[in-house]
Every structure is written in C-alpha cells, then in structure tokens.
Tab-separated table of C-alpha atoms and ligand atoms in Angstrom:
chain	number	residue	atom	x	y	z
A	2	UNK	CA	-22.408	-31.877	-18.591
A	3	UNK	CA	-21.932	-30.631	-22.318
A	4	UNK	CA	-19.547	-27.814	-21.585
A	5	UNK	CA	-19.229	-27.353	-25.070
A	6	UNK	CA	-21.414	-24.661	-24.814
A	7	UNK	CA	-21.238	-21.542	-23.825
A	8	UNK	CA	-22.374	-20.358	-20.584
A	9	UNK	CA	-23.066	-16.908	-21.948
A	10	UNK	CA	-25.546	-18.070	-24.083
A	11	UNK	CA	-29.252	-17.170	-22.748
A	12	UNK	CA	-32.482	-19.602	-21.673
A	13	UNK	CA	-34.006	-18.465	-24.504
A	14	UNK	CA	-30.961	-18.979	-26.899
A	15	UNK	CA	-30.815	-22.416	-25.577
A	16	UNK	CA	-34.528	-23.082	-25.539
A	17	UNK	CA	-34.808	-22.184	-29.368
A	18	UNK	CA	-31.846	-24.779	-30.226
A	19	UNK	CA	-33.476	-27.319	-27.967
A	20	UNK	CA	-36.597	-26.344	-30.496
A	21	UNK	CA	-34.862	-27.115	-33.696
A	22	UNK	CA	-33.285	-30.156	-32.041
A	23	UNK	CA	-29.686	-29.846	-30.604
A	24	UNK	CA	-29.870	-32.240	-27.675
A	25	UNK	CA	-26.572	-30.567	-26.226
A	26	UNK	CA	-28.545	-27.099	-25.672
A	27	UNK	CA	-31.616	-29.285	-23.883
A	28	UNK	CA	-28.902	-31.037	-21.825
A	29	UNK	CA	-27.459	-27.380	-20.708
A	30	UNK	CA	-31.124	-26.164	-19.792
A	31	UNK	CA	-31.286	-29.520	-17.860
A	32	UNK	CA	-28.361	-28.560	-15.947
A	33	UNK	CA	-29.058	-24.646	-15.114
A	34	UNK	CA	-32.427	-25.701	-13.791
A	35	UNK	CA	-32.233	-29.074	-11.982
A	36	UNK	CA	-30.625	-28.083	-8.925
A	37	UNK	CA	-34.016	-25.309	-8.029
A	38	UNK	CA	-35.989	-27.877	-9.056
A	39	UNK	CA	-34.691	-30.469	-6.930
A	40	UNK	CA	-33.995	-27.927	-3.986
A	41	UNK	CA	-37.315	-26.624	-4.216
A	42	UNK	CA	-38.442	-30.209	-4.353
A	43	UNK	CA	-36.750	-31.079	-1.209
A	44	UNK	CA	-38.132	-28.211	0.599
A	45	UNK	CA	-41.554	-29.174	0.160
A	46	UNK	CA	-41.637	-33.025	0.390
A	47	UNK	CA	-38.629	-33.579	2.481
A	48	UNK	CA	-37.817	-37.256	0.910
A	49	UNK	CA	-35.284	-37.578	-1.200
A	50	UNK	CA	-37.113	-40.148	-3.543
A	51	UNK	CA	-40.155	-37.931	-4.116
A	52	UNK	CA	-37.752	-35.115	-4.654
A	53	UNK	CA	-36.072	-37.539	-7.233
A	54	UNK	CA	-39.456	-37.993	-8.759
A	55	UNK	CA	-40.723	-34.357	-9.083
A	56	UNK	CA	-37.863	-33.297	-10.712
A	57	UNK	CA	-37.408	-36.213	-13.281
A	58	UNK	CA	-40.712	-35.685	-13.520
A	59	UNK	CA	-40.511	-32.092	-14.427
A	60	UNK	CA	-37.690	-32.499	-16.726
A	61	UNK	CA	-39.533	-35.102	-18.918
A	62	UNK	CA	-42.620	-32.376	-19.182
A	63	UNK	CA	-40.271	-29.919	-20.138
A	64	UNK	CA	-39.112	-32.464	-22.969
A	65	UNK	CA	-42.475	-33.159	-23.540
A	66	UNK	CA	-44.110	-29.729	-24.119
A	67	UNK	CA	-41.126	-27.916	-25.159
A	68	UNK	CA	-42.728	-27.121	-28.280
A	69	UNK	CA	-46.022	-25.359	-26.850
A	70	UNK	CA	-43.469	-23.203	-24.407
A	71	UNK	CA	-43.978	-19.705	-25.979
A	72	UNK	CA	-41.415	-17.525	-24.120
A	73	UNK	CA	-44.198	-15.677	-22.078
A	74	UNK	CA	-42.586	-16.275	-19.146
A	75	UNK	CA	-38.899	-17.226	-18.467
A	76	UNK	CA	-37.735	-20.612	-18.946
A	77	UNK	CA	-37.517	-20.692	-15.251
A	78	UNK	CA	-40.057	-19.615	-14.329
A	79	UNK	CA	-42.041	-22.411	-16.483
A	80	UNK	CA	-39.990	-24.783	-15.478
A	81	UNK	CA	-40.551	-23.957	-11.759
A	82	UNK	CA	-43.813	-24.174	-12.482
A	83	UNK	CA	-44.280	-27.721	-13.476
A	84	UNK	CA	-42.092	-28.765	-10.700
A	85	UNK	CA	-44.787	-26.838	-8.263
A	86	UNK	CA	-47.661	-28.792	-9.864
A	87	UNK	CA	-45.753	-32.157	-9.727
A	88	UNK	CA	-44.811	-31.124	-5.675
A	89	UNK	CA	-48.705	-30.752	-4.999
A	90	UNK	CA	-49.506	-33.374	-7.075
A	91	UNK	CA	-47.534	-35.872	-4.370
A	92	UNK	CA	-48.528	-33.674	-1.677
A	93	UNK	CA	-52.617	-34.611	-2.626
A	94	UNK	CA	-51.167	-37.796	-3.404
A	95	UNK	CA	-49.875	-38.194	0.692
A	96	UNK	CA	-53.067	-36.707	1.780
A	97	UNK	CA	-55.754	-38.957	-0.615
A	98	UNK	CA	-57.360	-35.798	-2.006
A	99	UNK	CA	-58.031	-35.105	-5.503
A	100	UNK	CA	-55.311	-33.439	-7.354
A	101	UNK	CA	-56.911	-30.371	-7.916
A	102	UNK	CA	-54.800	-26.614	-8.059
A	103	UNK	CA	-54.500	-23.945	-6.255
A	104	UNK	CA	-57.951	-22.552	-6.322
A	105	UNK	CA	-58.551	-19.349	-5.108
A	106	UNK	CA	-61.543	-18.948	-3.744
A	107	UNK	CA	-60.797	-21.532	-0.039
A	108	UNK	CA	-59.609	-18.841	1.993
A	109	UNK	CA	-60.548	-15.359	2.941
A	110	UNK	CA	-58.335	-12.891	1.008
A	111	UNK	CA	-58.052	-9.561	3.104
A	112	UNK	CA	-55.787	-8.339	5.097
A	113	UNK	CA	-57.868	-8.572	8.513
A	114	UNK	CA	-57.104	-12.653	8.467
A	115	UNK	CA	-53.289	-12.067	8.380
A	116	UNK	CA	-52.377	-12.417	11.674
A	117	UNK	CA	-50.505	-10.502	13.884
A	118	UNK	CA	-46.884	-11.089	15.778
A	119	UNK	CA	-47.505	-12.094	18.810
A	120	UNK	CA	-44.013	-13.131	20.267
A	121	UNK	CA	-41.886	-9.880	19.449
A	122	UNK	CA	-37.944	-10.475	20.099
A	123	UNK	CA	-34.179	-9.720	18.732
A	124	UNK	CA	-32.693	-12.320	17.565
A	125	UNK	CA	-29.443	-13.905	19.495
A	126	UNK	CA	-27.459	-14.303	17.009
A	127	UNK	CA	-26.864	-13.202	13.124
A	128	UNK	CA	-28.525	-15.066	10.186
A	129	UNK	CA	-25.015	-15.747	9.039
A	130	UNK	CA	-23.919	-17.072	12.495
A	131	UNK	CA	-27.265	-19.674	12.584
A	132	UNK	CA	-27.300	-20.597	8.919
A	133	UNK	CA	-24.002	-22.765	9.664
A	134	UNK	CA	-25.973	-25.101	12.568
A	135	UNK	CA	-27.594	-28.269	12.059
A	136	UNK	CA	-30.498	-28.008	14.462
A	137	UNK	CA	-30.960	-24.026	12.609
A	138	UNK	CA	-31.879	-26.188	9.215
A	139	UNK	CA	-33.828	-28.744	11.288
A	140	UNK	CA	-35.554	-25.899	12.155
A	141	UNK	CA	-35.997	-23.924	9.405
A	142	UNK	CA	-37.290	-27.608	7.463
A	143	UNK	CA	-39.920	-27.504	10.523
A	144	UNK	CA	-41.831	-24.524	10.435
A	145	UNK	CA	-41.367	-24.568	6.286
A	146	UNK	CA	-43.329	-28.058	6.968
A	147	UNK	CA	-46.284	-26.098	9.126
A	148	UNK	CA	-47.062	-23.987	6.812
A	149	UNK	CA	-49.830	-25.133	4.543
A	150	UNK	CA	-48.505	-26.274	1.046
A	151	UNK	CA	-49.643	-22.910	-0.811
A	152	UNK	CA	-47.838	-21.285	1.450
A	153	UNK	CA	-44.981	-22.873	1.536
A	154	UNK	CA	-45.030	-22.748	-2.032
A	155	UNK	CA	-45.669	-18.681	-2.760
A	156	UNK	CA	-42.516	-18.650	0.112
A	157	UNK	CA	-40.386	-20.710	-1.365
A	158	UNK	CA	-40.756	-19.589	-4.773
A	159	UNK	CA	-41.099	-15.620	-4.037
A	160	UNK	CA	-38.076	-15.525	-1.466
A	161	UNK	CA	-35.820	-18.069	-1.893
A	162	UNK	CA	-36.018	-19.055	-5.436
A	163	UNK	CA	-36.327	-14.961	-6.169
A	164	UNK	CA	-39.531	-15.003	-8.386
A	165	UNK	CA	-41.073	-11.991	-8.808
A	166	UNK	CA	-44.298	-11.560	-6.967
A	167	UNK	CA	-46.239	-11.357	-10.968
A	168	UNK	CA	-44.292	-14.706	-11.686
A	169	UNK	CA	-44.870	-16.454	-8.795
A	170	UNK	CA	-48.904	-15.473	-9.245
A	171	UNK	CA	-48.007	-16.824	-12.978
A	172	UNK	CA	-46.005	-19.986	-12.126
A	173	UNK	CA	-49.157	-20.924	-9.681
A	174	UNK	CA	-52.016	-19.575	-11.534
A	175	UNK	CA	-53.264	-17.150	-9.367
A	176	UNK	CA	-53.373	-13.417	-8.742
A	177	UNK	CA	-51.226	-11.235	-7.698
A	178	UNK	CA	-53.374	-10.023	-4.868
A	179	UNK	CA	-53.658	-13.580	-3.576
A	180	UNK	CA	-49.836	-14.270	-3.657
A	181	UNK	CA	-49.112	-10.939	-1.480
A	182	UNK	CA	-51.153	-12.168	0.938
A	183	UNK	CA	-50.197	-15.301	1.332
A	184	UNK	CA	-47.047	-14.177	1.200
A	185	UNK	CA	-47.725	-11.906	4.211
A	186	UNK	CA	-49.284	-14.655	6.412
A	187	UNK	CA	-46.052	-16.837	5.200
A	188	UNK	CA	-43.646	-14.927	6.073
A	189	UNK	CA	-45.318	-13.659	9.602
A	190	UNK	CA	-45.879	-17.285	10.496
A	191	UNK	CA	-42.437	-18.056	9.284
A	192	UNK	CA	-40.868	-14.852	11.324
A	193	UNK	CA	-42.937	-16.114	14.604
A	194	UNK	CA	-41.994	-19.597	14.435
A	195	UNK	CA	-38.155	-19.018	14.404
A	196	UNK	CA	-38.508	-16.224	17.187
A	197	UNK	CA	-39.924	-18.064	19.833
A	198	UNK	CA	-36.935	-20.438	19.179
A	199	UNK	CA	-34.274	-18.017	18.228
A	200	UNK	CA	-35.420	-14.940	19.850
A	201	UNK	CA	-33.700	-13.666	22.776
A	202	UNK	CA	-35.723	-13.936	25.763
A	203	UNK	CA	-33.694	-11.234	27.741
A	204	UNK	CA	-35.553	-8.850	24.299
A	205	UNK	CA	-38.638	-9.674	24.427
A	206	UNK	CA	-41.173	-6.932	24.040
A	207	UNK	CA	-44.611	-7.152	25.194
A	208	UNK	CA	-46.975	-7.502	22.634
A	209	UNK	CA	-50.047	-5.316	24.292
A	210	UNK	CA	-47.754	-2.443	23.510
A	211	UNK	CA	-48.102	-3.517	20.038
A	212	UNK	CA	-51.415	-4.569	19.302
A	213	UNK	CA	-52.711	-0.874	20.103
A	214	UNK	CA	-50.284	1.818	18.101
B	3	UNK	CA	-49.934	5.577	10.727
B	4	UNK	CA	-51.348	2.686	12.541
B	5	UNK	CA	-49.048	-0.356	13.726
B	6	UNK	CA	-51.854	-2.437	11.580
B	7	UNK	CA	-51.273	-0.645	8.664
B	8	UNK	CA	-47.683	-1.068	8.630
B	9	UNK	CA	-48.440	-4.761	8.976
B	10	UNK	CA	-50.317	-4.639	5.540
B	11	UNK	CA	-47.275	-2.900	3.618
B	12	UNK	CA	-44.764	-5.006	5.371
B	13	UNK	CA	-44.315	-6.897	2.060
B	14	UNK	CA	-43.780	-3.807	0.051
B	15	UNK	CA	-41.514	-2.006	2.501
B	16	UNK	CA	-39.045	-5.490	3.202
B	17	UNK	CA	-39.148	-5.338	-0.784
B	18	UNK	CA	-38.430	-1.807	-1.266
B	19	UNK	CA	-41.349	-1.994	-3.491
B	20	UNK	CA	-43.524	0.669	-1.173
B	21	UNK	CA	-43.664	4.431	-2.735
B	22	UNK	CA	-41.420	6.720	-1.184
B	23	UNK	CA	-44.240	8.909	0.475
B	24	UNK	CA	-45.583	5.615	2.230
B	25	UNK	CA	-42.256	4.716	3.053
B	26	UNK	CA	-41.366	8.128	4.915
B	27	UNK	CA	-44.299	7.489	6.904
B	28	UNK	CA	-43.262	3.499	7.329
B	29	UNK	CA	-40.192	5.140	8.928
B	30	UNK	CA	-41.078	7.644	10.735
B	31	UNK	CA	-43.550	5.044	12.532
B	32	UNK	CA	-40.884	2.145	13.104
B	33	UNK	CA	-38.667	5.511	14.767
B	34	UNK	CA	-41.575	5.341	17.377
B	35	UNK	CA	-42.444	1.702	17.704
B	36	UNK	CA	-39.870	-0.528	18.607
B	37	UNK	CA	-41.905	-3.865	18.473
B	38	UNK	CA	-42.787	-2.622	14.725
B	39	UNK	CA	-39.167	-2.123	14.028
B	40	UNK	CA	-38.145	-5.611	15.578
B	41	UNK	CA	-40.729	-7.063	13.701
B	42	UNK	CA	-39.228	-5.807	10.414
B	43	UNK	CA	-36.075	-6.697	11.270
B	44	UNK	CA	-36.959	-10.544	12.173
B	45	UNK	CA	-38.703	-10.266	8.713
B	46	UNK	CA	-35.657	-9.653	7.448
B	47	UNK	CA	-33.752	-11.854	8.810
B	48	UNK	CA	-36.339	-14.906	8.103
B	49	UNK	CA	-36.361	-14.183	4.483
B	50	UNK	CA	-32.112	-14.058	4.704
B	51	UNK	CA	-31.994	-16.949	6.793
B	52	UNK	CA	-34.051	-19.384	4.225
B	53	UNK	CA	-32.326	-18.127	1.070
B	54	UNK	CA	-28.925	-18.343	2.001
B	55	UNK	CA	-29.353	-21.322	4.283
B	56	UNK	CA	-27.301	-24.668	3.155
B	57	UNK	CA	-29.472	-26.008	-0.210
B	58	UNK	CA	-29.697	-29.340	-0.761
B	59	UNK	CA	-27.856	-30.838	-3.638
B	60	UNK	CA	-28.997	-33.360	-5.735
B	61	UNK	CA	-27.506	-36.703	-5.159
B	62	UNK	CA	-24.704	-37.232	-8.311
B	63	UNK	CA	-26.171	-40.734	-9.173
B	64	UNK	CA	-29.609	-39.440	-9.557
B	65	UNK	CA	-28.036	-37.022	-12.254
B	66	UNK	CA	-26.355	-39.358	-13.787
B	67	UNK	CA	-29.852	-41.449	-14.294
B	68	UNK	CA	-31.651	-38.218	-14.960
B	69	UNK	CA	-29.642	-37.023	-17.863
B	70	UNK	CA	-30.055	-40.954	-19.444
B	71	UNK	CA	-33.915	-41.127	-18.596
B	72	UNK	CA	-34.085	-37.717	-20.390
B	73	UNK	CA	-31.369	-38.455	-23.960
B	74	UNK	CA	-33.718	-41.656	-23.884
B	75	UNK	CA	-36.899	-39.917	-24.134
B	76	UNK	CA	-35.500	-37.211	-26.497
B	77	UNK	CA	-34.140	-40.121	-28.881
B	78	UNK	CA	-37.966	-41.098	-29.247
B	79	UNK	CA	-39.111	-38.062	-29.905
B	80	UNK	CA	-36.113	-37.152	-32.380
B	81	UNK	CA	-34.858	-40.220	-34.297
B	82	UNK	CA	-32.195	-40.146	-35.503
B	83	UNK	CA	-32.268	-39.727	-39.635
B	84	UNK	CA	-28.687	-40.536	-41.806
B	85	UNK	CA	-27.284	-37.115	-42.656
B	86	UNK	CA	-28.731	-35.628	-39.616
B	87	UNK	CA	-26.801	-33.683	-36.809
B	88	UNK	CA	-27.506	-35.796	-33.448
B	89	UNK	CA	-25.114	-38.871	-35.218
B	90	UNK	CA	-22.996	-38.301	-31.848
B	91	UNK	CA	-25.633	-40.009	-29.778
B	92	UNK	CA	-25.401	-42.991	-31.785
B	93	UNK	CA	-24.173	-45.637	-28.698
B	94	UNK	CA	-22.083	-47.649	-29.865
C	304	ZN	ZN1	-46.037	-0.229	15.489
C-alpha cells in the first residue's frame, strides 16, 4: 500500500490525481474502498471466488471509466455502485435470467404490502454479547440470504455500509420512495427472522394485541 | 396514532429522521404499546447487530493479485512516455 500519501487527503483529492495520472493516488482509492466492496460482496454471494470476482471486477470499471466519473456522487458511493451491478450481475448469472436492473415497476410499492411482526419478543441477550458467536453470523448470513437480492441490497448498502437513503436510491437507480420501502419490508423480515431464533420465549407477546391498536 | 401507522414511520423514527411533532406522538404511542416498543427495539438491535457484526476481510493474496491485475491495466491505458512521472513503475 503506497503510504506515501497522505491519509488526510480526500476521495475527491485523490480521484482528481488518479485523473491527471498518478497511479499512487488510484492505488490509495483502491485501498480505502476494496474492503466494502469485497465485504459487501461476500454478503450477497457468500463465495469467496465470486466475491474475488465482483470486486476485481469493480476495481477495473473504476479504472476504466474513471474519466466519465463527475463527482455527483461520492467516490463511494459510485464505486459501491458498480460493485452492486457486478453482485446482481452473478446473482442473474446463478439464476439463468437476463441481466437486467433493478426495475421498479415488479412489486407493489405501498405501504399495505409491508408486512407486519408477527413473532414479537426481547431479545436474550445484547447485540454486543451475540455479535461474538459463530452460529449468530451463520445466522445473520441466513436470513441476509432469504431476503430477495434487492433487498438484501437496499439493506446492506443503507445500514451497514451507511449510505444515505438518496444514495442508496442513486447507487441502484431507483427512487427514493422505492428504497424506504424496501427498506421497511427488509428490515421487518430481517427483525422477525432473528427473533424467532434469538427472542426470548419466556417475552413473548401475543401478537392479536398488536395487530388491533 | 394507530400501531399501523407507526409501522409506516418506523424507518424515519429508528433514523431519527421523523419530525419532532410525529415523533412526540411515535412516543407517546410506544408508552402505551409494548409490542410496538419491542418491535422498535428488535429493529434496533437488527440494524446494530449486522453493522457491527465480524466483516469479512479480503483474503491478503487476492490483494496482492488485485493491486497487479489493476497497475497492469493502468500501464495500458497510461504508457509510459521518457520524461514522464510514472518512471517508478518501470519493472525492472
Ligand atoms: Zn402499537
């Protein structure tokens, strides 16, 4: 890693170097970013080799189209972007469907479809506490996996990679309506799935009570 | 309000995105309904739980091959002219 160069020194500083050529500053933008790209990889292919892929992948693109990157968005932002696109591209790939995007239009929008929580529990133990465990990642890997790949995608890059919710409509082309809901149904599915396993039982409230006010 | 409408500002309240007049009312509802208020707080937890869960770390030979793949593909696109600044990446 060219450490050469200050840390300091901004995305955009480095981009505009990488611009007028210094290899060192394209080398340090490589470094910031590979690690989300490859983590974010991981988290939606689960295989180490395709995770290899998208992200080599991603980085060439980024060499590739530096030029026509205009600073609209972050740099990271873009460059999460074109690791999304190359994550769905394998994910079609795996599935033998055409490679087409996230269009908008395949799933009712509103509210009404979000569903609601049906088992309602404390958990048992702290986040901190179950983040440590094996079987808590296994888990976590597990209902990431059941949730469909937009989904999983507006998660991931919303609440663990920290996008905003108007850069995670811009990193996957779509609006910002369309990423809060999905975001909704993602995290609700998300929040049910790890309940019924790490819920306590002993807490459980009925949901009747609930579904009424 | 209605435990269905807090479902549809969940988003904004867990993001403290939700206007403060909303929120009061968010509040004063999750005071009354406990389910709401465990629902909330599993939210929470979910979102903590994924984003400071272990990450996985990219295997050091795969950098390693990454960084060449990518100086490779740069020296085609920028080759390198006599007098010009990228002499460094000359291999000997
Ligand atoms: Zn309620």
């Amino acid at each position: 890693m060219p450490d050469s160069v200050d840390t300091e020194i901004t995305d955009a500083e480095l981009v505009r170097r990488a611009k007028a050529g210094e290899l060192e500053a394209f080398e340090t933008l490589t470094s910031r970013h590979e690690q989300r790209v490859f983590a974010l990889a991981m988290r939606m292919l689960r295989q180490e080799h395709d995770a290899e892929d998208v992200t080599q992948q991603t980085f060439l693109s980024v060499l590739e189209n530096l030029e026509s990157f205009r600073g609209e968005a972050s740099f990271s932002t873009w460059v999460l972007r074109i690791a999304a696109h190359a994550a769905l591209k394998i994910i079609r790939k795996r599935k033998g469907l055409p490679t087409v995007y996230l269009e908008e239009t395949t799933e009712p929008d509103g509210y009404d479809s979000v569903p609601h929580p049906e088992y309602i529990a404390d958990w048992s133990r702290s986040p901190d506490q179950l983040a440590a465990q094996n079987e808590v990642r296994r888990l976590l890997d597990e209902a990431l996996t059941r949730l469909d790949e937009k989904h999983r995608l507006i998660f991931l890059l919303r609440d663990v990679e920290g996008l905003s919710v108007r850069e995670t409509a811009e990193a996957l082309e779509l609006s910002e309506a369309n990423v809060k809901v999905r975001l909704l149904r993602a995290r609700l599915q998300l929040r049910e799935e790890l309940t019924r396993v790490l819920g306590d039982p002993g807490k459980q409230l009925p949901r009747s009570h609930h579904r009424h006010e | 309000m209605k435990c269905e409408e807090l479902l549809a500002m969940l988003n904004e309240y867990v993001d403290g995105t939700v206007d403060p007049t909303v929120c009061a009312e968010f509040e004063e509802h999750m005071a009354g309904c406990n389910p709401c208020q465990v629902v909330v707080d599993n939210i929470r937890q979910t979102i903590t739980l994924y984003k400071d869960g272990q990450p996985y770390t990219m295997p050091v030979k795969f950098r390693a091959h990454l960084h060449e793949v990518l100086r490779q593909k740069w020296r085609e696109k920028h080759p390198v002219t006599t007098g010009d600044e990228e002499k460094s990446e000359h291999q000997p």
